[in-house]
Coordinates of C-alpha atoms (C1' of nucleotides) in Angstrom, one line a residue:
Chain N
X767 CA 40.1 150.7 134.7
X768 CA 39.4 148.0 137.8
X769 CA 35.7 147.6 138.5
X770 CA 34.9 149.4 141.8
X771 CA 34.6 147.0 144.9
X772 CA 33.2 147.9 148.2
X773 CA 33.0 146.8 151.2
X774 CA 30.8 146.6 153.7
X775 CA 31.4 145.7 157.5
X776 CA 29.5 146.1 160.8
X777 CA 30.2 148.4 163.2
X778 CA 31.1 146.1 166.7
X779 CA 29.4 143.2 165.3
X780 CA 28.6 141.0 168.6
X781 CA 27.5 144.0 170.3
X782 CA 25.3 144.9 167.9
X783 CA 23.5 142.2 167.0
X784 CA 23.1 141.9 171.2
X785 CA 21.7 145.5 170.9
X786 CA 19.2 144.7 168.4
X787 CA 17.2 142.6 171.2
X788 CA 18.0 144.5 174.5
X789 CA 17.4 148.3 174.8
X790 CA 19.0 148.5 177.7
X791 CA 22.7 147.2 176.4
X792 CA 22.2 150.6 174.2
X793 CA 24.6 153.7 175.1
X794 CA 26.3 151.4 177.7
X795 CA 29.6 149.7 177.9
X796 CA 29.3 146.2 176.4
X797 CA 31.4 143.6 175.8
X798 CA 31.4 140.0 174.6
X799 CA 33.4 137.2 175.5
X800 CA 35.2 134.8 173.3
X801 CA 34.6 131.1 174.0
X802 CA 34.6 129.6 177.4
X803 CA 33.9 133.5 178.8
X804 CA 38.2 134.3 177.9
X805 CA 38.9 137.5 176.6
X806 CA 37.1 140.4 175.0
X807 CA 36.3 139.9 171.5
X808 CA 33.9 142.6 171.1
X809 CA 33.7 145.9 172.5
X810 CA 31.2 148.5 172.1
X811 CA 32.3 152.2 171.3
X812 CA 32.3 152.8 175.3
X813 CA 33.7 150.4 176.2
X814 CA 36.2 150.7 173.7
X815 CA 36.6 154.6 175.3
X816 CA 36.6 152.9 178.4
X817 CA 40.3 150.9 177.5
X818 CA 39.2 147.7 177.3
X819 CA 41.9 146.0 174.4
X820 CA 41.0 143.6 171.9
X821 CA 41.5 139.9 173.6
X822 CA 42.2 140.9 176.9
X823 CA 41.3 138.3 179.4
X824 CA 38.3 139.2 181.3
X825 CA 40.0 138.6 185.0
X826 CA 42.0 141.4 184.3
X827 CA 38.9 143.7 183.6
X828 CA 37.4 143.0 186.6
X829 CA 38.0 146.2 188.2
X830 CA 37.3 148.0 184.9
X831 CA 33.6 146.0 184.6
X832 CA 32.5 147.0 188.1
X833 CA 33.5 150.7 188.8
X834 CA 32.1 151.5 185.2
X835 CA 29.3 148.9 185.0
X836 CA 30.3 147.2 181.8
X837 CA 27.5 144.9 180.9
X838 CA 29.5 141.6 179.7
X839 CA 28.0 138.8 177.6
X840 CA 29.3 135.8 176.6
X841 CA 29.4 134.9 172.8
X842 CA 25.9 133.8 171.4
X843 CA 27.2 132.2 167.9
X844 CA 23.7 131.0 166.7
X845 CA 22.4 134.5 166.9
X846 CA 25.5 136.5 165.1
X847 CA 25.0 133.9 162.5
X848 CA 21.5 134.0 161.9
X849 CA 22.1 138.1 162.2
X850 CA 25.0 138.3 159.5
X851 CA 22.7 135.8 157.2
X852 CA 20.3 138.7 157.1
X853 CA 22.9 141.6 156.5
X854 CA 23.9 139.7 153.5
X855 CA 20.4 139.1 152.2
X856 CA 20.1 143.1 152.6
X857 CA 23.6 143.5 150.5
X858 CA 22.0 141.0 147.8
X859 CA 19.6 143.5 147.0
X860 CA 21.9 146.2 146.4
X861 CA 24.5 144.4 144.4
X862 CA 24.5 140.9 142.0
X863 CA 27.8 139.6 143.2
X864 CA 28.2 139.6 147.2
X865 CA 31.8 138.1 148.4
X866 CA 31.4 137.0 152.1
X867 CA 34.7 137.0 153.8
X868 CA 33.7 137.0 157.3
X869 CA 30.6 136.9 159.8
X870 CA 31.0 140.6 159.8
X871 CA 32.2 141.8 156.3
X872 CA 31.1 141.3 152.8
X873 CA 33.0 142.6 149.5
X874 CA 30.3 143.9 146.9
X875 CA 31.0 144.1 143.0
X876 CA 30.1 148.1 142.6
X877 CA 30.4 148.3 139.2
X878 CA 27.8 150.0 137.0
X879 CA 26.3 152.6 139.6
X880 CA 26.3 156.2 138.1
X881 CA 26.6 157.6 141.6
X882 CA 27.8 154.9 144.4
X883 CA 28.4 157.0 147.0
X884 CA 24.2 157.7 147.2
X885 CA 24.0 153.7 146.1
X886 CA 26.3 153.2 149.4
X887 CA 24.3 155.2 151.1
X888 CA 20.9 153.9 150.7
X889 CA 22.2 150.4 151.2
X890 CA 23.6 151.3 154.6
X891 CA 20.4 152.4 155.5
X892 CA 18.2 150.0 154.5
X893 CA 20.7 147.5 156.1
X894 CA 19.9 148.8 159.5
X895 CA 16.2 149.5 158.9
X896 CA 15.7 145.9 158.4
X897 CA 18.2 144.1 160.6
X898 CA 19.1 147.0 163.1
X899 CA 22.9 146.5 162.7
X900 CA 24.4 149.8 161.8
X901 CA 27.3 148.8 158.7
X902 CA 30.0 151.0 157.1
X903 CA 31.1 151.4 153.3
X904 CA 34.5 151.9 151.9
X905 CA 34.5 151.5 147.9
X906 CA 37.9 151.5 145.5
X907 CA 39.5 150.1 142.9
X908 CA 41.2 147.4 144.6
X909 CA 40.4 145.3 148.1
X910 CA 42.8 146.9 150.1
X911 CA 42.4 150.5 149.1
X912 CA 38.1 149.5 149.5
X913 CA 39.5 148.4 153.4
X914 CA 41.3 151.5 153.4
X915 CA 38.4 153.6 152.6
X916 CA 36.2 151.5 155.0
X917 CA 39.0 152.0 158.0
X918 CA 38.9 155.7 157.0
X919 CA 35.4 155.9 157.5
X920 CA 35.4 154.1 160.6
X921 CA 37.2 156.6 162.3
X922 CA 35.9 159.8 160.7
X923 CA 32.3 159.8 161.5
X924 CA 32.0 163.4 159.2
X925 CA 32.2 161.1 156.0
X926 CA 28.7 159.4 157.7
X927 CA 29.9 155.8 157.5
X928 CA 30.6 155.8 153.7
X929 CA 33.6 156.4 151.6
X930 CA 34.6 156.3 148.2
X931 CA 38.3 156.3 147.3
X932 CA 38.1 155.3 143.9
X933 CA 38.8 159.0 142.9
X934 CA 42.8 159.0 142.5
X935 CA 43.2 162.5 144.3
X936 CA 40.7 161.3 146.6
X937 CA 43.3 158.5 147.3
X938 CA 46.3 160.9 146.9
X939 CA 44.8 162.9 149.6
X940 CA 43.7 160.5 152.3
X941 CA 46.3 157.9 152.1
X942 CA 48.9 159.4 154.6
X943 CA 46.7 159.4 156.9
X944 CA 46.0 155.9 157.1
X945 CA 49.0 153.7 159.5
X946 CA 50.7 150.8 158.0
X947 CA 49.6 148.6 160.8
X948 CA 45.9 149.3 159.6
X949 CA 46.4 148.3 156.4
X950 CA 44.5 144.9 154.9
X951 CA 47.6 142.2 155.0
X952 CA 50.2 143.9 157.2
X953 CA 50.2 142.7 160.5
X954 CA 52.3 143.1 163.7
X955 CA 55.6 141.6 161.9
X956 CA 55.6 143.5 159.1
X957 CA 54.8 146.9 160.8
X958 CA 58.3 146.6 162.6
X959 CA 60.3 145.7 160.3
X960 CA 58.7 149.0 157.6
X961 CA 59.3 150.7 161.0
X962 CA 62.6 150.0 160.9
X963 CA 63.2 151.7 157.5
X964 CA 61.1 154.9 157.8
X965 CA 57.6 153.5 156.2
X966 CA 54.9 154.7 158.3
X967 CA 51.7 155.6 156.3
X968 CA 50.0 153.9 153.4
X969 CA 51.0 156.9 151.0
X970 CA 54.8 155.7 151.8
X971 CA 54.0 151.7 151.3
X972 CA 52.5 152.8 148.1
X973 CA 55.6 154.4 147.2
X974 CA 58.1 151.9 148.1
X975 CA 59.9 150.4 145.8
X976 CA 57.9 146.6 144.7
X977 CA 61.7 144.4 144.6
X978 CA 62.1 146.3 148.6
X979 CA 58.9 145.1 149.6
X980 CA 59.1 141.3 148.3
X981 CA 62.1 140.8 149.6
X982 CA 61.0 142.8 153.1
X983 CA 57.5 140.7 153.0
X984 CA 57.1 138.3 150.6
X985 CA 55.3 138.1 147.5
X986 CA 52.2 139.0 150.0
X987 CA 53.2 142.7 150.7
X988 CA 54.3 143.2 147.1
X989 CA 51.3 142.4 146.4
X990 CA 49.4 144.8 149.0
X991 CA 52.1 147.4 147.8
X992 CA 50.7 146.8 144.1
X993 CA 46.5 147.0 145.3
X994 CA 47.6 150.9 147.0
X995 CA 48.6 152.1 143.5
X996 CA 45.1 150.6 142.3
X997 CA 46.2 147.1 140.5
X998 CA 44.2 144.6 141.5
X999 CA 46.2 141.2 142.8
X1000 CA 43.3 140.4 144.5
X1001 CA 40.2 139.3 142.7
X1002 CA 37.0 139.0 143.3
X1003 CA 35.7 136.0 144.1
X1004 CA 31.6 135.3 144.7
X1005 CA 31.9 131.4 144.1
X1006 CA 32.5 129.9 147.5
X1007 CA 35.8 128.7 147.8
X1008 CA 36.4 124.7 148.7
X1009 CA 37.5 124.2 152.2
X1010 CA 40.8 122.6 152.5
X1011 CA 40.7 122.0 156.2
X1012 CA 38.2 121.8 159.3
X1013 CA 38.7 122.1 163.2
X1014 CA 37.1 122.0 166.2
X1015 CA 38.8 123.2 168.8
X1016 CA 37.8 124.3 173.0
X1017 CA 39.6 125.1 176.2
X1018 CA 37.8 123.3 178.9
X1019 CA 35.8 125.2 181.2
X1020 CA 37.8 123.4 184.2
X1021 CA 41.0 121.7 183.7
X1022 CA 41.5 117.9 182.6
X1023 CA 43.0 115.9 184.4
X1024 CA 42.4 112.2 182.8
X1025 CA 42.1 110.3 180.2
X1026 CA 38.5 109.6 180.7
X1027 CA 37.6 113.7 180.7
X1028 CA 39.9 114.0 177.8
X1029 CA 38.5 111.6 175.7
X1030 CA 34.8 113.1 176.5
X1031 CA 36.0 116.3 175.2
X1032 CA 37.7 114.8 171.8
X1033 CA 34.5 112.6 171.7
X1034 CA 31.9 116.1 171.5
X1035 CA 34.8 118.1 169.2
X1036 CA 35.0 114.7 166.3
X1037 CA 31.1 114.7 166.9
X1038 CA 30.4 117.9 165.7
X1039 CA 33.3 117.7 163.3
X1040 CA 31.7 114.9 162.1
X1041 CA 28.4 117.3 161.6
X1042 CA 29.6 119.7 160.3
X1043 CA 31.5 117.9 157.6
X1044 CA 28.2 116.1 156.9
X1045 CA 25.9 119.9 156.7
X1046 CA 29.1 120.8 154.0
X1047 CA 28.8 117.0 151.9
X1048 CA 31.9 116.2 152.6
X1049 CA 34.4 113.4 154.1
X1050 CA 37.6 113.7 155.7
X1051 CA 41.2 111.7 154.6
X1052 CA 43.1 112.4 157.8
X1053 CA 42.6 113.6 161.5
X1054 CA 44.4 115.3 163.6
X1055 CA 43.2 115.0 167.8
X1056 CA 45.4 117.0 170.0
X1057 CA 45.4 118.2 173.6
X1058 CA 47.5 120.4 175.9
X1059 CA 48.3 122.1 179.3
X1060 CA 47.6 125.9 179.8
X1061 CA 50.4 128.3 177.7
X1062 CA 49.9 130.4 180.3
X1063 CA 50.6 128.4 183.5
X1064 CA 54.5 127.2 182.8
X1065 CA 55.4 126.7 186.2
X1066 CA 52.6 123.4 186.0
X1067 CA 54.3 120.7 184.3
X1068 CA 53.6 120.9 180.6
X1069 CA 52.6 118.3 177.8
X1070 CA 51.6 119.1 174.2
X1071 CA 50.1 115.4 172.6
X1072 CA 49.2 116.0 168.5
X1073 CA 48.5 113.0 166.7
X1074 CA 47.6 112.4 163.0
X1075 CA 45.8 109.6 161.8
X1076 CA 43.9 108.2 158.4
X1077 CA 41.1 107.5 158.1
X1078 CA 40.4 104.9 155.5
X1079 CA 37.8 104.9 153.5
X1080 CA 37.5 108.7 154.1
X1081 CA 34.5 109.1 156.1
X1082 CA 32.1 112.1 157.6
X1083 CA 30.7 109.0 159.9
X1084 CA 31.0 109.9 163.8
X1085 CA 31.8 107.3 165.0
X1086 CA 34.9 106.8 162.2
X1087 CA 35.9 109.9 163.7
X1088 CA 35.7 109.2 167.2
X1089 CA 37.0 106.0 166.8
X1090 CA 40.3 107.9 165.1
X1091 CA 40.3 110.4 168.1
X1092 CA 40.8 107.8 170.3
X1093 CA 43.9 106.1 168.7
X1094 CA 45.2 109.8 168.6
X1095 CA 44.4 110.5 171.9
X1096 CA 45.9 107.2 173.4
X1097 CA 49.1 107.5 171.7
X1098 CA 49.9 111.0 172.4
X1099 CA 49.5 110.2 176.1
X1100 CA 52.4 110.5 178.5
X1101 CA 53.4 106.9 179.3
X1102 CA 54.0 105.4 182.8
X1103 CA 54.7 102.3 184.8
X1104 CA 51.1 100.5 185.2
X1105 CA 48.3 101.8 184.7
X1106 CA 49.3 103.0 180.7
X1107 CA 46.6 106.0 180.8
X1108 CA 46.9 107.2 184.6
X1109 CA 48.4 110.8 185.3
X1110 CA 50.5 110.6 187.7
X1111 CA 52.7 113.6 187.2
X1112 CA 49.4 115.9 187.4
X1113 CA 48.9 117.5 183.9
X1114 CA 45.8 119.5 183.7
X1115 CA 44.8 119.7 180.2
X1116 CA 43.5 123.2 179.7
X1117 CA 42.7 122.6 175.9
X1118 CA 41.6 120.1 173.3
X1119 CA 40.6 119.7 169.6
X1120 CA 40.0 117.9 166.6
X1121 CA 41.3 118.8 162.9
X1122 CA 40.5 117.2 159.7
X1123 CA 42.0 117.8 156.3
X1124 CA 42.1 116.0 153.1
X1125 CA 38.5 117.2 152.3
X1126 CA 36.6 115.9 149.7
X1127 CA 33.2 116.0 148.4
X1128 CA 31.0 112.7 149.4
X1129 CA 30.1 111.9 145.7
X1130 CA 34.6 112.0 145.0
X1131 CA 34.8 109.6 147.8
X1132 CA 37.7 107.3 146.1
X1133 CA 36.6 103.7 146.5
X1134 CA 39.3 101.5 148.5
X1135 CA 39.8 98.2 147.5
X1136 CA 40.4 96.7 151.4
X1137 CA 38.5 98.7 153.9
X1138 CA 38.9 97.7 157.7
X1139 CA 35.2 96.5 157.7
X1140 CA 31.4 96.5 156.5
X1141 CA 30.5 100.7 155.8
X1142 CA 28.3 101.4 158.6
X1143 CA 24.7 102.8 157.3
X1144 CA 24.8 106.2 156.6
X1145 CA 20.6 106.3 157.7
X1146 CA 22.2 106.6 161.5
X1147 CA 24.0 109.3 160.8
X1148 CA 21.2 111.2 159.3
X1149 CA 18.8 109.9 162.2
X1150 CA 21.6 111.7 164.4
X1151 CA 21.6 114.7 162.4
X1152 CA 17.5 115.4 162.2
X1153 CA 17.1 114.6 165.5
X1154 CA 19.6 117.1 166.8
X1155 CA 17.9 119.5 164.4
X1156 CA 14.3 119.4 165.1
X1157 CA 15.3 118.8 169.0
X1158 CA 18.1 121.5 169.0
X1159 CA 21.8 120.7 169.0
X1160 CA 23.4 117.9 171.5
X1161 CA 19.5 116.7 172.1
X1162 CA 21.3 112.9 171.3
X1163 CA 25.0 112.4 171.7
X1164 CA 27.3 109.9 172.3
X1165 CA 27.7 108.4 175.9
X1166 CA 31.3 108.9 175.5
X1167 CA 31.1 112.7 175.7
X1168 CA 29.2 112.5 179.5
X1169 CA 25.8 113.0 180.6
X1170 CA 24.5 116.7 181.9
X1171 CA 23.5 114.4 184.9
X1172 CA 27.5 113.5 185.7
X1173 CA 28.9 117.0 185.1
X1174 CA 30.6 117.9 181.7
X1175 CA 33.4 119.7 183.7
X1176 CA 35.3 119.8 180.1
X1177 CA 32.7 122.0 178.5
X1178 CA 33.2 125.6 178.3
X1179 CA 31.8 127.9 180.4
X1180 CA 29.0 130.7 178.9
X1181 CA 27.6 132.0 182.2
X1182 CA 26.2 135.4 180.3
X1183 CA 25.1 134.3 177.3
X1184 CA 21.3 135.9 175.8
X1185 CA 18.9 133.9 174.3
X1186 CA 18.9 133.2 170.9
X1187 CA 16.5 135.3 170.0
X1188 CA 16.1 134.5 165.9
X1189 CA 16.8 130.6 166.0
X1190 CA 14.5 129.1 169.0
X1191 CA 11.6 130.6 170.4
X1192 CA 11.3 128.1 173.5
X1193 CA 14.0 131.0 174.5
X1194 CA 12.1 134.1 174.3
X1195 CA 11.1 135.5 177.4
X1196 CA 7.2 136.2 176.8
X1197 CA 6.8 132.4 175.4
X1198 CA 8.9 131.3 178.3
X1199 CA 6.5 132.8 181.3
X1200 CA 3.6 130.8 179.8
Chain D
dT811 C1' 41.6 130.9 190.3
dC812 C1' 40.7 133.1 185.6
dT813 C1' 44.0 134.0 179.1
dG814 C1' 39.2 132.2 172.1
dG815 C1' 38.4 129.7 167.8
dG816 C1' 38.9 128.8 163.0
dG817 C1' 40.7 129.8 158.9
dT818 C1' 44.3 131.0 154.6
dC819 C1' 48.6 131.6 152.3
dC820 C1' 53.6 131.6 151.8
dT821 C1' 58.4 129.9 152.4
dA822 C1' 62.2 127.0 153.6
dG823 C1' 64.1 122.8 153.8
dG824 C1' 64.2 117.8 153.4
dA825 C1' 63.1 113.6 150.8
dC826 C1' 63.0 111.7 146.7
dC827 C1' 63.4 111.0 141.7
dC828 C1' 65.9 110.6 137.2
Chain J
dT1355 C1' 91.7 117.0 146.6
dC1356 C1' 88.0 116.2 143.5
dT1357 C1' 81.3 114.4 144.8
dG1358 C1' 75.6 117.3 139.3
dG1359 C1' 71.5 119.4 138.3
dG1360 C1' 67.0 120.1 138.2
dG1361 C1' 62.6 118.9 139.2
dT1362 C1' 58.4 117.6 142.5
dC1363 C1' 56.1 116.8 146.7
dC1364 C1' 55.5 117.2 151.5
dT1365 C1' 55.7 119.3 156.1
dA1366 C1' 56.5 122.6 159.7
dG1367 C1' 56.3 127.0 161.0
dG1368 C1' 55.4 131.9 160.5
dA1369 C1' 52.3 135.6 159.4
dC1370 C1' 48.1 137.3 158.9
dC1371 C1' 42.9 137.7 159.0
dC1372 C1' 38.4 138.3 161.7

DNA sequence: TCTGGGGTCCTAGGACCC
DNA sequence: TCTGGGGTCCTAGGACCC
């Protein structure tokens, strides 16, 4: 018999870790903002009621945030951070092997509890005692019937936030009432093609016939049609898997319009690539810079530029990074008569971004027998990286990213964001008015 | 005027090899 | 007219996740 798994997730995550610091965002519409104040990414329960979609662009809830007084925030990603680093402490103490699969939702190894839903219970409790974020619990055999539960739960508040489907009838019982499109795995696609053939509910996914579903989905919704009878293709993983790739990617708060702004924005996305590749221990084989107009705006003339280049010795140094940026950059702009890096025709670059891959960890750093020059001092680099840490983030950058005293029209716009209450008490209110 | 960011996995098809 | 078979590796693109 599988090991039960269950897992945990927080309801409206962004909201409420906004709603552990300001009492007044509580029993009010809320939403936050995705980078660069976009869309909607998070939505409290009202505002939720209220209509307001998943990833809809906040111009078009204008109306909707001022007749109903939505309270709008843009994303604070230091605080959900520090926030979900303390949900997880809380889940440590209530199981020995805790999966992290996103900023919001943990897997927990149940096994070995007499009586897990009261286990569940307590844990959900003490998670919002000591972090104030309110988290449900759906607990199986397998990961997708444990999302099941957990989506179940979600939406029938009777159950109290906690679920246990590891009971077959239990599963029997409940399973038609879960949609296909809310399933773990199927996604838009999939849901219209099943559509097509009569499969609506997770009790008739279950049931369809495994050779059907491969060759309807892939070898992925065989799989998910395998986990809903309770065998487990998915396993359980607590070791933290190694990263294959790495991005950094922003739309910029105003449009770009040369090379000069461009190259400011690559310069602060291969900069904190760089960063983070150092905070993981690793160094990068190839890069990837890249830059285009606004999807949305195709009456505008359009350019996508992507370049890939090596870099060689593999290196997590910045200014290896920013020196491959640039080579990216200049080659993937649109050539004219003259000046070679004017813009005559008028692009505005809504979006740019820097992608490494071929990660590897520092100490497997193959040795090359011709490198283009003397290995720069890695001491700078860790100058860099204190600095910014003890003086917060971007204290000392690069001169090619733009000063705050020039104007870094490139860099997103966050005109609501709170402060971050956990991570830097210059921004607290009471030690501010001092 | 204004539309997010960062990942993973899978498949098909081409290049290449013997 | 008739033009092998089987393997690996790489890449681009699709689908999906939160």
């Amino acid at each position: 018999m599988p090991k039960p798994i269950a897992i945990s997730d927080s309801a409206n995550f962004y909201v409420s870790a906004e709603r552990c610091f300001d009492p007044a965002l509580r029993g009010v519409p809320v939403i936050v903002l995705s980078n660069n104040d976009g869309c909607a990414v998070a939505r409290s329960d009202e505002a939720k009621a209220l209509g307001v979609k998943m990833g809809e662009p906040v111009f078009k809830l204008r109306d909707k945030i001022r007749d109903h007084g939505i309270r709008v925030l843009s994303s604070n990603y230091t605080l959900y951070g520090d926030m979900s680093r303390r949900v997880v402490e809380v889940y440590e103490t209530f199981s020995p092997n805790v999966e992290i699969y996103s900023i919001d939702e943990s897997f927990l190894d149940f096994s070995g509890f007499r009586d897990r839903d009261a286990h569940a219970r307590s844990m959900k409790t003490a998670v919002t005692r000591l972090t104030g974020i309110p988290v449900r619990v759906g607990i199986a055999r397998t990961k997708t019937l444990a999302k099941c539960a957990n989506e179940l739960a979600k939406r029938n508040p009777i159950w109290g936030g906690v679920l246990d489907l590891c009971d077959i009838a239990a599963a029997e019982a409940l399973l038609p009432r879960v949609a296909v499109g809310d399933i773990w795995g199927v996604g838009r696609a999939t849901v219209r093609k099943l559509d097509a053939i009569g499969i609506r509910s997770a009790a008739e996914l279950r049931d369809m016939p495994v050779r059907q579903a491969r060759q309807l989905g892939t070898v992925v919704l065989e799989r998910t049609v395998a986990e809903l009878r309770g065998t487990p293709c998915l396993s359980f993983n607590d070791t933290v898997p190694t990263r294959k790739g790495l991005a950094v990617t922003r739309s910029a708060g105003e449009p770009m319009c040369d090379f000069t702004t461009v190259m400011a924005a690559l310069t602060a996305h291969a900069t904190r690539a760089a960063e983070k590749l150092r905070t993981h221990g690793l160094v990068a084989g190839s890069l990837t810079a890249f830059y285009h107009t606004s999807r949305f705006r195709t009456e505008d003339p359009t350019w996508r530029a992507s370049r890939t280049t090596q870099l060689l010795p593999m290196s997590q140094d910045t200014f290896d990074l920013i020196a491959a940026a640039r080579r990216c950059a200049e080659a993937g702009w649109p050539r004219c008569e003259g000046d070679a890096f004017a813009n005559p025709w008028g692009f505005r670059f809504a979006k740019a971004g820097v992608m490494l891959t071929d990660l590897l960890p520092l100490a497997d750093r193959p040795a090359t027998l011709f490198h283009p020059g003397p290995e720069r001092d890695p001491a700078l680099m860790e100058a860099l990286d204190v600095l910014n840490a003890r003086f917060g983030r971007k204290s000392l950058t690069l001169a090619g990213e733009g000063t705050a005293a020039k104007g870094k029209s490139w860099d997103m716009k966050a005109g609501h964001r709170s402060p971050r209450w956990t991570t830097r008490i210059g921004e607290l209110p009471i030690v501010r008015a001092r």
